[in-house]
Structures are given as structure tokens and as C-alpha cells.
Short mmCIF file of C-alpha atoms in Angstrom, two decimals:
data_model
loop_
_atom_site.label_atom_id
_atom_site.label_comp_id
_atom_site.label_asym_id
_atom_site.label_seq_id
_atom_site.Cartn_x
_atom_site.Cartn_y
_atom_site.Cartn_z
CA MET A 1 3.09 9.83 -10.57
CA PRO A 2 1.61 13.29 -11.08
CA VAL A 3 -1.97 12.67 -12.10
CA CYS A 4 -4.72 14.26 -10.08
CA ARG A 5 -2.93 15.87 -7.17
CA GLY A 6 0.42 15.83 -8.93
CA LYS A 7 3.53 17.93 -8.55
CA ARG A 8 5.66 18.54 -11.60
CA VAL A 9 8.81 18.09 -9.50
CA SER A 10 8.19 14.32 -9.65
CA ALA A 11 9.66 14.51 -13.16
CA SER A 12 13.09 14.72 -11.50
CA LEU A 13 12.66 11.09 -10.39
CA PHE A 14 13.17 10.15 -14.03
CA GLY A 15 16.06 12.57 -14.66
CA ILE A 16 13.83 15.14 -16.39
CA VAL A 17 15.65 18.31 -15.29
CA ASP A 18 16.99 21.18 -17.37
CA ARG A 19 18.48 23.67 -14.90
CA HIS A 20 20.37 23.74 -11.63
CA CYS A 21 20.03 26.33 -8.92
CA PRO A 22 22.83 26.31 -6.30
CA ARG A 23 20.29 27.40 -3.71
CA HIS A 24 17.27 25.23 -4.58
CA GLY A 25 18.73 22.28 -6.45
CA TYR A 26 17.65 20.84 -9.79
CA LEU A 27 14.70 22.35 -11.64
CA VAL A 28 12.28 20.55 -13.94
CA PRO A 29 10.86 21.84 -17.23
CA GLY A 30 7.71 23.82 -16.73
CA ASP A 31 8.93 25.46 -13.53
CA ALA A 32 8.93 28.87 -15.19
CA ASN A 33 8.23 30.78 -11.97
CA HIS A 34 11.70 30.13 -10.63
CA SER A 35 13.92 33.20 -10.84
CA GLY A 36 17.09 33.00 -12.93
CA THR A 37 19.12 34.77 -10.23
CA HIS A 38 19.07 35.14 -6.45
CA GLN A 39 20.45 38.06 -4.49
CA ALA A 40 22.70 37.63 -1.52
CA LYS A 41 21.02 37.41 1.90
CA ALA A 42 22.64 38.13 5.24
CA ARG A 43 21.70 35.79 8.08
CA PRO A 44 22.33 36.00 11.86
CA THR A 45 25.37 33.71 11.66
CA PRO A 46 28.09 33.64 8.99
CA LEU A 47 27.49 29.96 8.28
CA THR A 48 23.90 30.65 7.21
CA ASN A 49 24.62 33.61 4.93
CA LEU A 50 23.37 33.15 1.37
CA SER A 51 25.52 34.37 -1.48
CA ALA A 52 24.23 35.57 -4.84
CA THR A 53 23.52 32.70 -7.24
CA ARG A 54 22.59 32.20 -10.87
CA VAL A 55 20.60 29.36 -12.40
CA ALA A 56 22.54 27.39 -15.03
CA GLY A 57 21.20 25.16 -17.79
CA ILE A 58 22.19 21.48 -17.69
CA SER A 59 21.66 18.31 -19.67
CA ARG A 60 19.14 15.73 -18.50
CA PHE A 61 20.20 12.84 -16.33
CA LEU A 62 19.75 9.22 -17.21
CA PRO A 63 16.51 7.68 -15.94
CA PRO A 64 16.60 4.99 -13.20
CA GLU A 65 18.32 1.78 -14.28
CA LEU A 66 17.53 -0.39 -11.24
CA ILE A 67 14.24 -0.83 -9.36
CA ILE A 68 14.17 -2.79 -6.10
CA GLN A 69 10.72 -4.08 -5.11
CA ASP A 70 10.25 -5.47 -1.61
CA GLU A 71 7.29 -7.54 -0.39
CA LEU A 72 6.22 -8.43 -3.90
CA HIS A 73 3.70 -10.99 -2.64
CA LEU A 74 1.55 -8.16 -1.27
CA ILE A 75 1.07 -6.59 -4.70
CA SER A 76 -1.69 -8.87 -5.88
CA GLY A 77 -5.43 -8.82 -6.33
CA PRO A 78 -7.06 -5.39 -6.85
CA LEU A 79 -3.96 -3.54 -5.63
CA GLY A 80 -1.68 -5.50 -7.94
CA THR A 81 -4.02 -4.86 -10.85
CA MET A 82 -3.80 -1.09 -10.40
CA VAL A 83 -0.05 -1.17 -9.72
CA GLY A 84 0.52 -3.16 -12.90
CA LEU A 85 -1.22 -0.47 -14.92
CA TYR A 86 0.84 2.34 -13.39
CA GLU A 87 4.03 0.29 -13.76
CA ALA A 88 3.55 0.47 -17.52
CA ALA A 89 3.96 4.24 -17.33
CA VAL A 90 6.90 4.01 -14.91
CA ASP A 91 8.64 1.48 -17.14
CA TYR A 92 8.20 3.70 -20.19
CA LEU A 93 9.53 6.77 -18.37
CA CYS A 94 12.56 4.79 -17.19
CA MET A 95 13.47 3.74 -20.74
CA SER A 96 14.22 7.31 -21.72
CA ASN A 97 13.28 10.80 -20.63
CA SER A 98 13.29 12.37 -24.08
CA PRO A 99 10.05 12.62 -26.06
CA SER A 100 11.87 11.72 -29.29
CA ASP A 101 13.29 8.36 -28.26
CA ALA A 102 11.25 7.44 -25.15
CA GLY A 103 10.50 3.74 -25.00
CA THR A 104 13.18 2.74 -27.53
CA ALA A 105 15.88 1.81 -25.01
CA GLN A 106 15.98 -1.16 -22.68
CA GLY A 107 13.98 -0.81 -19.49
CA PRO A 108 15.43 -0.90 -15.97
CA LYS A 109 16.39 -4.09 -14.17
CA VAL A 110 13.86 -5.06 -11.51
CA VAL A 111 14.99 -6.98 -8.41
CA ALA A 112 12.09 -8.16 -6.26
CA SER A 113 11.89 -10.13 -3.04
CA THR A 114 8.84 -12.23 -2.35
CA ALA A 115 7.58 -14.90 0.00
CA THR A 116 4.73 -17.40 0.17
CA VAL A 117 3.54 -17.07 -3.41
CA ARG A 118 2.55 -19.35 -6.23
CA ARG A 119 2.58 -18.56 -9.92
CA ALA A 120 5.10 -15.79 -9.34
CA GLY A 121 5.88 -15.80 -13.06
CA GLU A 122 2.36 -14.76 -14.01
CA GLN A 123 2.31 -12.10 -11.29
CA ILE A 124 5.62 -10.56 -12.37
CA GLY A 125 4.60 -10.70 -16.02
CA GLY A 126 1.43 -8.76 -15.22
CA LEU A 127 3.21 -6.22 -13.02
CA PHE A 128 6.44 -5.58 -14.88
CA GLY A 129 6.01 -7.24 -18.28
CA ARG A 130 9.12 -9.36 -17.71
CA GLU A 131 10.14 -12.97 -17.41
CA VAL A 132 11.29 -14.35 -14.07
CA ARG A 133 14.84 -15.30 -13.16
CA GLU A 134 14.80 -16.86 -9.71
CA PHE A 135 17.70 -16.16 -7.36
CA PRO A 136 19.14 -18.06 -5.67
CA PRO A 137 18.39 -21.00 -7.98
CA PRO A 138 17.43 -24.36 -6.46
CA GLY A 139 20.43 -26.39 -5.37
CA ILE A 140 21.09 -30.12 -5.40
CA SER A 141 19.43 -30.52 -2.02
CA ALA A 142 16.14 -28.91 -1.03
CA LYS A 143 17.53 -28.47 2.48
CA ASP A 144 20.70 -26.67 1.45
CA SER A 145 20.89 -24.02 -1.30
CA PHE A 146 24.18 -22.54 0.02
CA PHE A 147 22.36 -19.30 0.80
CA ALA A 148 19.90 -20.93 3.20
CA ARG A 149 19.99 -24.18 5.16
CA LEU A 150 17.06 -26.01 6.71
CA VAL A 151 17.73 -26.72 10.39
CA ASP A 152 15.92 -29.54 12.18
CA PRO A 153 14.26 -28.52 15.48
CA ASP A 154 16.27 -29.30 18.61
CA ARG A 155 16.96 -27.70 21.99
CA GLU A 156 18.91 -24.90 20.33
CA ASN A 157 16.50 -24.38 17.40
CA ARG A 158 13.03 -25.06 18.68
CA GLY A 159 11.15 -23.18 16.00
CA ARG A 160 7.44 -22.53 16.34
CA LYS A 161 4.71 -24.80 17.67
CA TYR A 162 1.12 -24.62 16.43
CA VAL A 163 -1.78 -25.69 18.65
CA GLY A 164 -5.33 -26.02 17.34
CA VAL A 165 -8.33 -25.54 19.62
CA CYS A 166 -11.90 -26.34 18.58
CA ALA A 167 -14.75 -26.46 21.13
CA PRO A 168 -17.94 -27.93 19.62
CA GLY A 169 -21.02 -26.53 21.32
CA GLN A 170 -19.19 -23.39 22.50
CA SER A 171 -19.17 -20.07 20.70
CA LEU A 172 -15.91 -18.70 19.37
CA ALA A 173 -16.19 -15.82 21.85
CA THR A 174 -16.28 -18.29 24.76
CA THR A 175 -13.32 -20.22 23.36
CA GLN A 176 -11.36 -17.00 22.97
CA LEU A 177 -12.23 -15.84 26.48
CA ARG A 178 -11.03 -19.03 28.16
CA MET A 179 -7.97 -19.65 26.01
CA SER A 180 -6.82 -16.04 26.24
CA GLY A 181 -7.21 -16.13 30.01
CA VAL A 182 -5.05 -19.26 30.25
CA LEU A 183 -2.40 -17.92 27.85
CA LEU A 184 -2.14 -14.69 29.82
CA GLN A 185 -2.20 -16.24 33.31
CA GLN A 186 0.13 -19.23 32.86
CA PRO A 187 3.38 -17.29 32.20
CA TRP A 188 2.52 -15.08 35.17
CA ASP A 189 2.13 -18.14 37.39
CA ASP A 190 5.49 -19.48 36.21
CA LEU A 191 7.07 -16.13 36.98
CA ASN A 192 5.70 -16.24 40.53
CA ARG A 193 7.09 -19.77 40.93
CA GLY A 194 10.61 -18.52 40.34
CA VAL A 195 11.17 -19.02 36.62
CA PRO A 196 13.58 -16.28 35.45
CA ARG A 197 11.83 -13.35 33.81
CA ALA A 198 14.31 -13.39 30.92
CA GLU A 199 13.00 -16.83 29.91
CA LEU A 200 9.36 -15.82 30.25
CA ASP A 201 9.50 -12.34 28.73
CA PRO A 202 8.63 -13.51 25.16
CA TYR A 203 5.41 -15.05 26.50
CA LEU A 204 4.28 -12.22 28.75
CA THR A 205 2.95 -10.30 25.73
CA LEU A 206 0.04 -11.98 23.95
CA ILE A 207 -0.56 -11.07 20.29
CA THR A 208 -4.17 -11.76 19.27
CA PHE A 209 -4.84 -11.89 15.53
CA PHE A 210 -8.30 -11.18 14.09
CA ASN A 211 -9.68 -11.42 10.59
CA SER A 212 -11.75 -8.21 10.67
CA LEU A 213 -12.02 -4.90 12.51
CA ARG A 214 -15.49 -5.84 13.74
CA GLU A 215 -14.01 -8.74 15.71
CA VAL A 216 -11.36 -6.44 17.19
CA GLY A 217 -13.98 -4.10 18.61
CA ALA A 218 -15.86 -6.93 20.30
CA ALA A 219 -12.68 -8.52 21.66
CA GLN A 220 -11.49 -5.29 23.21
CA ARG A 221 -14.48 -5.31 25.54
CA ARG A 222 -13.68 -8.90 26.56
CA PHE A 223 -10.07 -8.05 27.40
CA GLU A 224 -11.28 -5.14 29.53
CA ASP A 225 -13.96 -7.05 31.44
CA ASP A 226 -14.64 -10.77 30.84
CA ILE A 227 -11.08 -12.08 30.50
CA PRO A 228 -9.76 -10.47 33.74
CA LYS A 229 -12.76 -11.93 35.58
CA PHE A 230 -12.03 -15.38 34.15
CA MET A 231 -8.37 -15.09 35.18
CA ALA A 232 -9.48 -14.19 38.72
CA ASN A 233 -11.75 -17.21 38.67
CA LEU A 234 -8.82 -19.42 37.65
CA CYS A 235 -6.72 -18.21 40.56
CA GLY A 236 -9.67 -18.62 42.95
CA ARG A 237 -9.87 -22.33 42.16
CA TYR A 238 -6.52 -22.92 43.85
CA PRO A 239 -6.62 -20.84 47.04
CA GLY A 240 -3.77 -22.78 48.63
CA GLY A 241 -1.49 -22.68 45.62
CA GLY A 242 -0.16 -19.18 46.26
CA LEU A 243 -1.19 -18.01 42.79
CA ARG A 244 -1.66 -14.32 42.17
CA CYS A 245 -4.06 -13.07 39.55
CA ARG A 246 -2.45 -11.09 36.77
CA GLY A 247 -3.75 -7.58 36.21
CA LEU A 248 -3.86 -6.45 32.60
CA ARG A 249 -2.61 -3.03 31.70
CA GLU A 250 -3.66 -0.87 28.76
CA ILE A 251 -4.84 -2.86 25.72
CA ASP A 252 -3.42 -1.55 22.47
CA GLU A 253 -4.11 -2.45 18.85
CA LEU A 254 -2.29 -2.47 15.53
CA THR A 255 -5.02 -2.06 12.92
CA SER A 256 -5.99 0.29 10.09
CA ARG A 257 -7.79 2.45 12.64
CA ARG A 258 -4.41 3.70 13.80
CA ARG A 259 -2.84 6.71 12.13
CA ALA A 260 0.42 6.16 10.28
CA SER A 261 2.24 8.39 12.77
CA GLU A 262 1.20 6.14 15.67
CA ILE A 263 2.48 2.86 14.23
CA PRO A 264 6.23 3.41 14.97
CA LYS A 265 5.41 4.19 18.60
CA ILE A 266 3.32 1.00 18.88
CA LEU A 267 6.17 -1.10 17.47
CA GLU A 268 8.57 0.52 19.93
CA ARG A 269 6.28 -0.49 22.79
CA LEU A 270 6.13 -4.06 21.50
CA ASP A 271 9.91 -4.24 21.63
CA LEU A 272 10.02 -3.18 25.28
CA PRO A 273 10.36 -5.86 28.02
CA SER A 274 7.11 -6.75 29.71
CA GLU A 275 8.15 -5.17 33.01
CA ALA A 276 8.80 -1.77 31.41
CA PRO A 277 6.31 0.97 32.37
CA ASP A 278 5.16 1.21 28.73
CA GLY A 279 5.36 -2.53 28.10
CA LEU A 280 2.34 -4.34 26.69
CA ASP A 281 0.48 -7.34 28.09
CA THR A 282 -1.65 -7.88 25.01
CA MET A 283 -1.95 -6.48 21.52
CA LEU A 284 -4.94 -6.83 19.18
CA VAL A 285 -3.92 -6.99 15.52
CA THR A 286 -5.31 -7.57 12.03
CA ASN A 287 -3.56 -8.30 8.75
CA MET A 288 -1.44 -5.14 9.18
CA PHE A 289 0.63 -7.29 11.55
CA SER A 290 1.59 -9.56 8.65
CA VAL A 291 3.95 -7.04 7.06
CA GLY A 292 6.84 -4.98 8.33
CA VAL A 293 6.71 -6.06 11.99
CA ASP A 294 10.20 -7.19 12.99
CA VAL A 295 10.05 -7.55 16.78
CA ASN A 296 12.25 -10.46 17.78
CA ARG A 297 11.15 -10.74 21.41
CA LEU A 298 7.60 -11.92 20.67
CA GLY A 299 6.83 -15.58 21.31
CA LEU A 300 3.07 -15.98 21.96
CA MET A 301 0.14 -15.53 19.57
CA ALA A 302 -3.54 -16.40 19.48
CA VAL A 303 -5.31 -16.57 16.11
CA ILE A 304 -9.09 -16.18 16.28
CA GLY A 305 -10.52 -18.13 13.36
CA GLN A 306 -8.64 -19.44 10.34
CA PRO A 307 -7.35 -16.48 8.27
CA LYS A 308 -8.76 -16.01 4.80
CA SER A 309 -5.60 -17.00 2.95
CA THR A 310 -2.73 -19.34 3.72
CA SER A 311 -0.13 -16.75 2.75
CA GLU A 312 -1.60 -14.29 5.27
CA TYR A 313 -1.65 -17.05 7.90
CA ILE A 314 2.02 -17.87 7.33
CA GLN A 315 3.08 -14.23 7.29
CA ALA A 316 1.17 -13.32 10.46
CA THR A 317 2.21 -16.29 12.58
CA SER A 318 5.85 -15.98 11.51
CA ARG A 319 6.07 -12.70 13.44
CA VAL A 320 6.44 -14.68 16.66
CA GLY A 321 9.08 -17.26 17.53
CA ARG A 322 11.93 -15.57 15.69
CA GLN A 323 14.48 -15.36 18.48
CA HIS A 324 12.78 -17.57 21.06
CA PRO A 325 10.60 -20.68 20.71
CA GLY A 326 7.16 -19.58 19.57
CA LEU A 327 3.67 -20.81 20.45
CA VAL A 328 0.70 -20.12 18.17
CA ALA A 329 -2.79 -21.12 19.36
CA ILE A 330 -5.43 -21.19 16.63
CA MET A 331 -9.01 -21.09 17.88
CA TYR A 332 -11.46 -22.50 15.36
CA ASN A 333 -15.15 -21.79 15.00
CA PHE A 334 -16.88 -25.16 14.83
CA ALA A 335 -19.85 -23.56 13.04
CA ARG A 336 -17.72 -22.58 10.05
CA PRO A 337 -17.05 -25.46 7.63
CA ARG A 338 -13.72 -23.99 6.55
CA ASP A 339 -12.46 -23.71 10.13
CA LEU A 340 -13.64 -27.23 10.89
CA SER A 341 -11.90 -28.57 7.79
CA HIS A 342 -8.61 -27.00 8.81
CA TYR A 343 -8.97 -28.42 12.32
CA GLU A 344 -9.67 -31.94 11.06
CA ARG A 345 -6.60 -31.79 8.82
CA PHE A 346 -4.49 -29.85 11.29
CA HIS A 347 -1.34 -31.99 11.19
CA ALA A 348 -1.28 -32.54 7.43
CA TYR A 349 -1.95 -28.86 6.77
CA HIS A 350 0.74 -27.51 9.07
CA GLN A 351 3.39 -30.02 8.03
CA SER A 352 3.21 -28.71 4.47
CA PHE A 353 1.18 -25.52 4.49
CA HIS A 354 3.45 -23.81 1.98
CA ARG A 355 1.97 -26.00 -0.74
CA TYR A 356 -1.49 -24.64 0.11
CA VAL A 357 -0.52 -21.03 -0.65
CA GLU A 358 -3.07 -19.56 -3.03
CA PRO A 359 -1.84 -18.40 -6.44
CA THR A 360 -1.75 -14.64 -6.89
CA GLY A 361 -3.19 -12.86 -9.86
CA VAL A 362 -3.05 -9.41 -11.40
CA THR A 363 -5.05 -8.21 -14.41
CA PRO A 364 -3.79 -4.68 -15.13
CA PHE A 365 -5.49 -4.39 -18.51
CA SER A 366 -8.88 -5.80 -17.57
CA PRO A 367 -11.90 -3.64 -18.52
CA ARG A 368 -12.58 -2.27 -15.04
CA ALA A 369 -8.89 -1.48 -14.45
CA ARG A 370 -8.73 0.42 -17.73
CA ASP A 371 -11.86 2.36 -16.77
CA ARG A 372 -10.22 3.56 -13.59
CA ALA A 373 -6.66 4.35 -14.60
CA LEU A 374 -5.80 4.02 -18.30
CA HIS A 375 -6.51 7.71 -18.85
CA ALA A 376 -4.45 8.53 -15.75
CA ILE A 377 -1.24 6.92 -17.00
CA TYR A 378 -1.74 8.50 -20.43
CA VAL A 379 -2.05 11.97 -18.92
CA ALA A 380 0.86 11.32 -16.56
CA VAL A 381 3.27 10.37 -19.35
CA ALA A 382 2.10 13.26 -21.52
CA ARG A 383 2.51 15.72 -18.68
CA LEU A 384 6.06 14.58 -17.95
CA LEU A 385 7.40 14.10 -21.48
CA GLY A 386 5.24 16.41 -23.61
CA PHE A 387 6.78 19.52 -25.15
CA SER A 388 5.50 22.07 -27.65
CA GLY A 389 8.65 23.76 -28.88
CA GLN A 390 10.44 24.77 -25.68
CA THR A 391 7.27 24.76 -23.56
CA SER A 392 6.66 21.78 -21.31
CA TRP A 393 3.20 20.33 -20.83
CA ALA A 394 3.94 19.82 -17.14
CA ASP A 395 2.37 23.03 -15.87
CA SER A 396 -1.38 22.74 -15.37
CA PRO A 397 -2.44 25.56 -17.77
CA ASN A 398 -0.44 23.88 -20.54
CA ALA A 399 -2.88 20.98 -20.88
CA ILE A 400 -4.24 22.87 -23.88
CA LEU A 401 -0.94 22.25 -25.75
CA PHE A 402 -1.79 18.56 -26.21
CA ASP A 403 -0.73 17.04 -29.53
CA ARG A 404 -1.56 13.36 -30.03
CA ASN A 405 1.25 12.97 -32.56
CA LEU A 406 3.83 13.46 -29.80
CA MET A 407 2.31 10.56 -27.86
CA ALA A 408 2.60 8.03 -30.68
CA GLY A 409 5.63 6.39 -29.06
CA PHE A 410 3.82 5.74 -25.81
CA VAL A 411 0.75 4.44 -27.63
CA ARG A 412 2.90 1.91 -29.50
CA TYR A 413 4.65 0.88 -26.30
CA LEU A 414 1.35 0.47 -24.46
CA SER A 415 -0.04 -1.67 -27.27
CA ASP A 416 3.00 -3.95 -27.14
CA ARG A 417 2.71 -4.16 -23.37
CA VAL A 418 -0.93 -5.25 -23.52
CA ASN A 419 -0.05 -7.88 -26.13
CA THR A 420 2.64 -9.22 -23.80
CA VAL A 421 0.53 -9.27 -20.64
CA ASP A 422 -2.96 -10.14 -21.93
CA ARG A 423 -3.40 -10.55 -25.66
CA THR A 424 -7.16 -10.95 -25.33
CA GLN A 425 -7.50 -7.33 -24.19
CA ALA A 426 -5.25 -5.80 -26.86
CA ALA A 427 -7.94 -4.66 -29.27
CA ALA A 428 -10.15 -3.16 -26.55
CA ALA A 429 -7.20 -1.39 -24.90
CA ASN A 430 -6.08 0.13 -28.21
CA GLN A 431 -9.62 1.35 -28.85
CA GLU A 432 -9.87 2.95 -25.41
CA THR A 433 -6.48 4.63 -25.85
CA ASN A 434 -7.78 6.17 -29.07
CA LEU A 435 -10.92 7.33 -27.24
CA ILE A 436 -8.76 8.97 -24.55
CA GLU A 437 -6.85 10.89 -27.22
CA ASN A 438 -10.11 11.97 -28.87
CA TRP A 439 -11.48 13.07 -25.48
CA TRP A 440 -8.45 15.24 -24.71
CA ALA A 441 -8.25 16.65 -28.23
CA GLY A 442 -11.99 17.40 -28.12
CA LEU A 443 -11.58 19.42 -24.92
CA VAL A 444 -8.71 21.34 -26.49
CA THR A 445 -10.86 22.16 -29.53
CA MET A 446 -13.82 23.18 -27.39
CA VAL A 447 -11.78 25.47 -25.14
CA SER A 448 -9.77 26.99 -27.99
CA GLY A 449 -12.91 27.96 -29.87
CA ALA A 450 -15.00 29.09 -26.90
CA ALA A 451 -15.96 32.72 -26.57
CA PRO A 452 -15.00 34.59 -23.40
CA VAL A 453 -17.44 33.99 -20.57
CA GLY A 454 -17.96 35.09 -16.98
CA THR A 455 -16.69 38.24 -15.32
CA TRP A 456 -13.24 38.73 -13.92
CA ALA A 457 -12.58 41.79 -11.79
CA PRO A 458 -9.36 41.95 -9.75
CA ALA A 459 -9.28 44.11 -6.66
CA GLY A 460 -8.73 47.74 -7.60
CA GLY A 461 -8.77 47.12 -11.36
CA ARG A 462 -11.02 46.67 -14.34
CA GLY A 463 -12.18 43.30 -15.51
CA GLY A 464 -14.40 41.63 -18.02
CA PRO A 465 -15.07 38.31 -19.76
CA ARG A 466 -12.13 35.95 -20.08
CA ALA A 467 -11.41 33.13 -22.49
CA PRO A 468 -11.65 29.68 -20.90
CA SER A 469 -8.54 27.62 -20.22
CA LEU A 470 -7.91 23.89 -19.95
CA ARG A 471 -6.16 22.54 -16.86
CA TYR A 472 -5.23 19.11 -15.61
CA GLU A 473 -7.02 19.22 -12.29
CA TYR A 474 -9.40 21.36 -10.27
CA HIS A 475 -7.88 23.99 -7.99
CA PRO A 476 -10.06 26.06 -5.62
CA ARG A 477 -8.08 29.30 -6.19
CA CYS A 478 -8.67 29.39 -9.95
CA THR A 479 -10.84 32.38 -10.87
CA ASN A 480 -10.88 32.02 -14.67
CA PRO A 481 -13.50 30.04 -16.62
CA ILE A 482 -11.89 26.62 -16.71
CA ALA A 483 -12.34 23.17 -18.21
CA TRP A 484 -10.63 20.28 -16.43
CA LEU A 485 -9.23 16.99 -17.60
CA LEU A 486 -9.32 15.19 -14.25
CA ARG A 487 -11.23 15.23 -11.01
CA HIS A 488 -10.72 13.31 -7.79
CA ALA A 489 -12.62 10.05 -7.59
CA GLY A 490 -15.95 10.75 -5.91
CA GLN A 491 -15.66 14.53 -6.37
CA ARG A 492 -18.51 16.47 -7.96
CA LEU A 493 -17.15 19.73 -9.39
CA LEU A 494 -20.53 21.36 -9.89
CA SER A 495 -21.34 20.92 -6.21
CA ILE A 496 -18.37 23.01 -5.04
CA GLN A 497 -19.27 26.12 -7.06
CA PRO A 498 -16.44 26.26 -9.61
CA PRO A 499 -15.71 29.33 -11.74
CA PRO A 500 -17.94 30.07 -14.75
CA GLN A 501 -17.86 27.21 -17.23
CA PRO A 502 -17.42 27.27 -21.00
CA PRO A 503 -20.71 26.86 -22.90
CA ASN A 504 -22.12 23.34 -23.12
CA TYR A 505 -19.50 22.03 -20.70
CA ASN A 506 -20.36 19.81 -17.74
CA PRO A 507 -17.22 19.16 -15.65
CA ASP A 508 -18.67 16.10 -13.95
CA GLN A 509 -19.12 14.47 -17.36
CA ALA A 510 -16.06 15.79 -19.20
CA ALA A 511 -13.49 15.52 -16.37
CA ARG A 512 -12.54 11.91 -15.69
CA ALA A 513 -12.59 10.54 -12.14
CA THR A 514 -9.00 9.73 -11.14
CA LEU A 515 -7.47 8.03 -8.13
CA ASP A 516 -4.95 10.02 -6.12
CA SER A 517 -4.09 7.10 -3.83
CA LEU A 518 -3.91 3.31 -4.05
CA ARG A 519 -4.99 2.82 -0.43
CA ASP A 520 -8.58 2.12 -1.45
CA VAL A 521 -8.56 0.60 -4.91
CA GLU A 522 -11.77 -1.34 -4.35
CA GLN A 523 -14.96 0.66 -4.45
CA ASN A 524 -17.60 0.05 -1.79
CA ALA A 525 -20.75 -1.63 -3.01
CA THR A 526 -24.13 -0.53 -1.72
CA LEU A 527 -26.65 -3.29 -1.05
CA TYR A 528 -30.37 -2.57 -1.33
CA ARG A 529 -33.08 -4.73 0.16
CA LEU A 530 -36.01 -5.12 -2.19
CA ILE A 531 -39.32 -5.87 -0.49
#
């Protein structure tokens, strides 16, 4: 969605193209800098020679008719709230890509897969504005729906075993130290006693799950120092048993501190047998491990403290025991009432923990969500579908072409969407949409009537005052006096010495803060201690 750091080429996702270049592919409206012809170019080899080409006009393509959404259960809470707001714009753009009839056709079909959720109907209604049709439907028997069959545990299908550990009077760090030492040393002892490595390989890599990054940092020191010493102490208790102490290799982690480029390499290492040179003895993980980790060889996990949600607990622990019998050891903190409650009801909870999954909720049109992104989806739709004659609004300097009459279709659609999702917010949302239109139109009026300001002098030429222009977002190479619609969230335009401003224009007040990523949708709160 081209909003703050947008590229107009994203319009092609919705079939908004008007020309085709044999050399560069389909072109979107507003890409006026692309040449209409290309000369032939000779290359070192005949296969790479480029012949002369000419750009040809074409009709627009149909917008997407099918959207496939995976891992729907993760789009909840603050993230789901923001996604639901942007989905309104995506849904509108998928109905039609023409400004005259956009929003009048039927929207795309949405197929979503989800797990461990409750109130999925309310979540899907908030995200996509649609009713739910569950597939496959429930069958006659809860154990057999034709598509899936519940298998009772036996020697061939052993499933996953959960073990709860609570040590009153001992800190959680001490419990983790001793339990981790035993879980790491015992498979090694069995290997030295002659048990085939193929049977023990799933348990020679210990996955340790933590609820916060702070706990990961403290645990890493224990795995480097305290836990190896405890394992040596265990072996020293049985000097005649022929036990050898296991030496731990490099300790790796799968957390948000890792760069995205490093994650595939970490997953490849997890899939290696334990005896491989790059194999792992232990891995420290957080809730990143709950999604997208499909390593079938894993069979041993330690969970430090009860996770915050049951759905996260189910998702994380289900990453082990897929191909081989799995063992999950949960270490509870006796000083936390919630941990102690789960320990006291351990059997009842684990025999039916799917019924304890917390309901998900999304509120895309709540006041704070509208403050952060309602203007963004309005500008995005206008930028993609807006035209003044044959001129597209997509290019950044064309923000001054705004005409609220051309956005009437989207305003009606948005009003209907709010009424469908949350009727209580309809009046406020309509009022804020009107304020957004007044804000944009006011900037257009101000810039259009402003006198030339500043001094513009190109190298080797004459310059002078220039009339201000209105652009979508700030760009450091702009040298003209400029007013902006949008700025990056947290950015202060006056602090980075922008070009001369139009009179009575403060960019930090007029330009609206806009997200360019949904990685951090929750703002940090600063706490002050009053003495």
C-alpha cells in the first residue's frame, strides 16, 4: 500500500496498468518518465542483445478475485486492528480499478487458514467485513471429519507428553538450571550406553522457550557457565558408572534480535542431525518460534514459565514431537499465582487446553486506530485511483490535483464498512473522514494561492523564487518550497532542514504522521516517577 514510503508501481497489484513495454513490462498511470520507445542495444552475446521496442497502450486488467490468508490467528490484537483498517482499502481496490465504478462490484473471495482461535467470526468480520463459512464443516463424529481423523496414542503414534515441574522454595533460575542440565545430559548418557543415535537424535537438541527477551539474555549466561558445571557435577556423582559429561557447543537463539536474513540459516541448522559440525545442542527461543518453524526432527522442549496465552502455548509446544514422540517440560514459578494455578490444574488443563484458548479481537475503527491510519488509507486509495482528466494522482507532485468529489465512492464504501463492523463508531468515523478531506483540500488551497518563496539557483543558471508545491511525502532531494501531506511516524520535518516553506505552514503540524510498517504498531509508553 503506497502511503508514506510508497511506490506507484504497487498499483499494478490491482490491475491498474495502461501501457506495456516489451523491455520493462507493464507500466502504471503516472509513470510519465518512461520513454515511449527504446533503441536497440548490442550486448557481448547474441542472446542478450536488445532490439528496438515501442510502448503500446493496453486496457486495464481485472483486480484480484481471490485472497489467500495464512496464519489468520496471528492477526489479532493491535496488529489485527491496523490490518483490518488497511484491509478496507485493499477490499475496495479489489472490487474495481476504475474511479467511476470502484466499489460497486463484488469483492474478492477470501480463503483463510487458522488455528487455536475462538470467536473467529468476530475476528473475520472485523478484518474482512465478511461472514464466516467454515471448511471443512463438522462431521457426524468429532473424531472423524473425513479430512482429519483423531488417532489414539499407541506405540506407533505416541504424540507429545507434557511434564510440569514446580519447585516451591527454589527460584525459577535454579529450577531451569537443574532441569536443563538433566534434559541435556540424559540423552547423552543413553547414547554412551549403546542406544542408537537415530533414536536419540530428536532429543539431543533442547529447545528452550522464554516469555521475554530479558529472560533469554539471563539464560544465555547460564547455558555458558552454570549449566555445564551442573552437568559435570551430575557425572561426578557416579564415578564408577562410566558416564561422560556432555560438552555444549555454540548456543544459538531464534528471537527478534536476529536479522531476517539470519533466520533461514538458523532453521537449516536446526534441521541438521546433532552430530553434524553445525548441529545445535540447544536453542533459546521466544514467541517467534510459534510460527513458521517446520522442523520435524525436534522432540525435546523446555518452557520457562507459563506463556501469556494458551494459543501461544499450543503453537510453540506443537513445534516438537511432529515426527517422533515429543517431550515438553514446563517449569513453573511458584511465586507467580498464574503459574501455580496452571500447575495445580495441570492434568485438567492439558487434557482440554483447546477450550481455554483466549478469544481474539480486532477493532479497526476504534478512535486510536482511526487516528493512526484512517488518513493513510484515504490517501492510498486516492493516489491509486484518482485521475484529473488523463493525469493520475499517483505521482507525488500531483497531490495538488485532489478533488474530493472523485472520492465520494470510497467515502460511501467506508461508511458502509464501518456500519457493518462497528455501528457505534459510524458517526465518528464519517466525521473524521470529512475532516481528512477538509485537511487535504485546505493544503491544496493554501499551496495554490501561496506566493513564490525561497531562492532556487541551479548550477550554472539563473534562479529565483519558486511557487510552492504539494507532495505526498518528504524527500531529501527536493529543492523547491514544498508542503507535505504525510511524514513518517516519529519524524520531525523541521529538524532535518527542509526546503523553504510556504508562509504560515508548519510541516510537523500539517503533515500527518503515518506508519510505513506494521512491525511496531504499538507505541512505547514512557513512565515517569513523581516524587
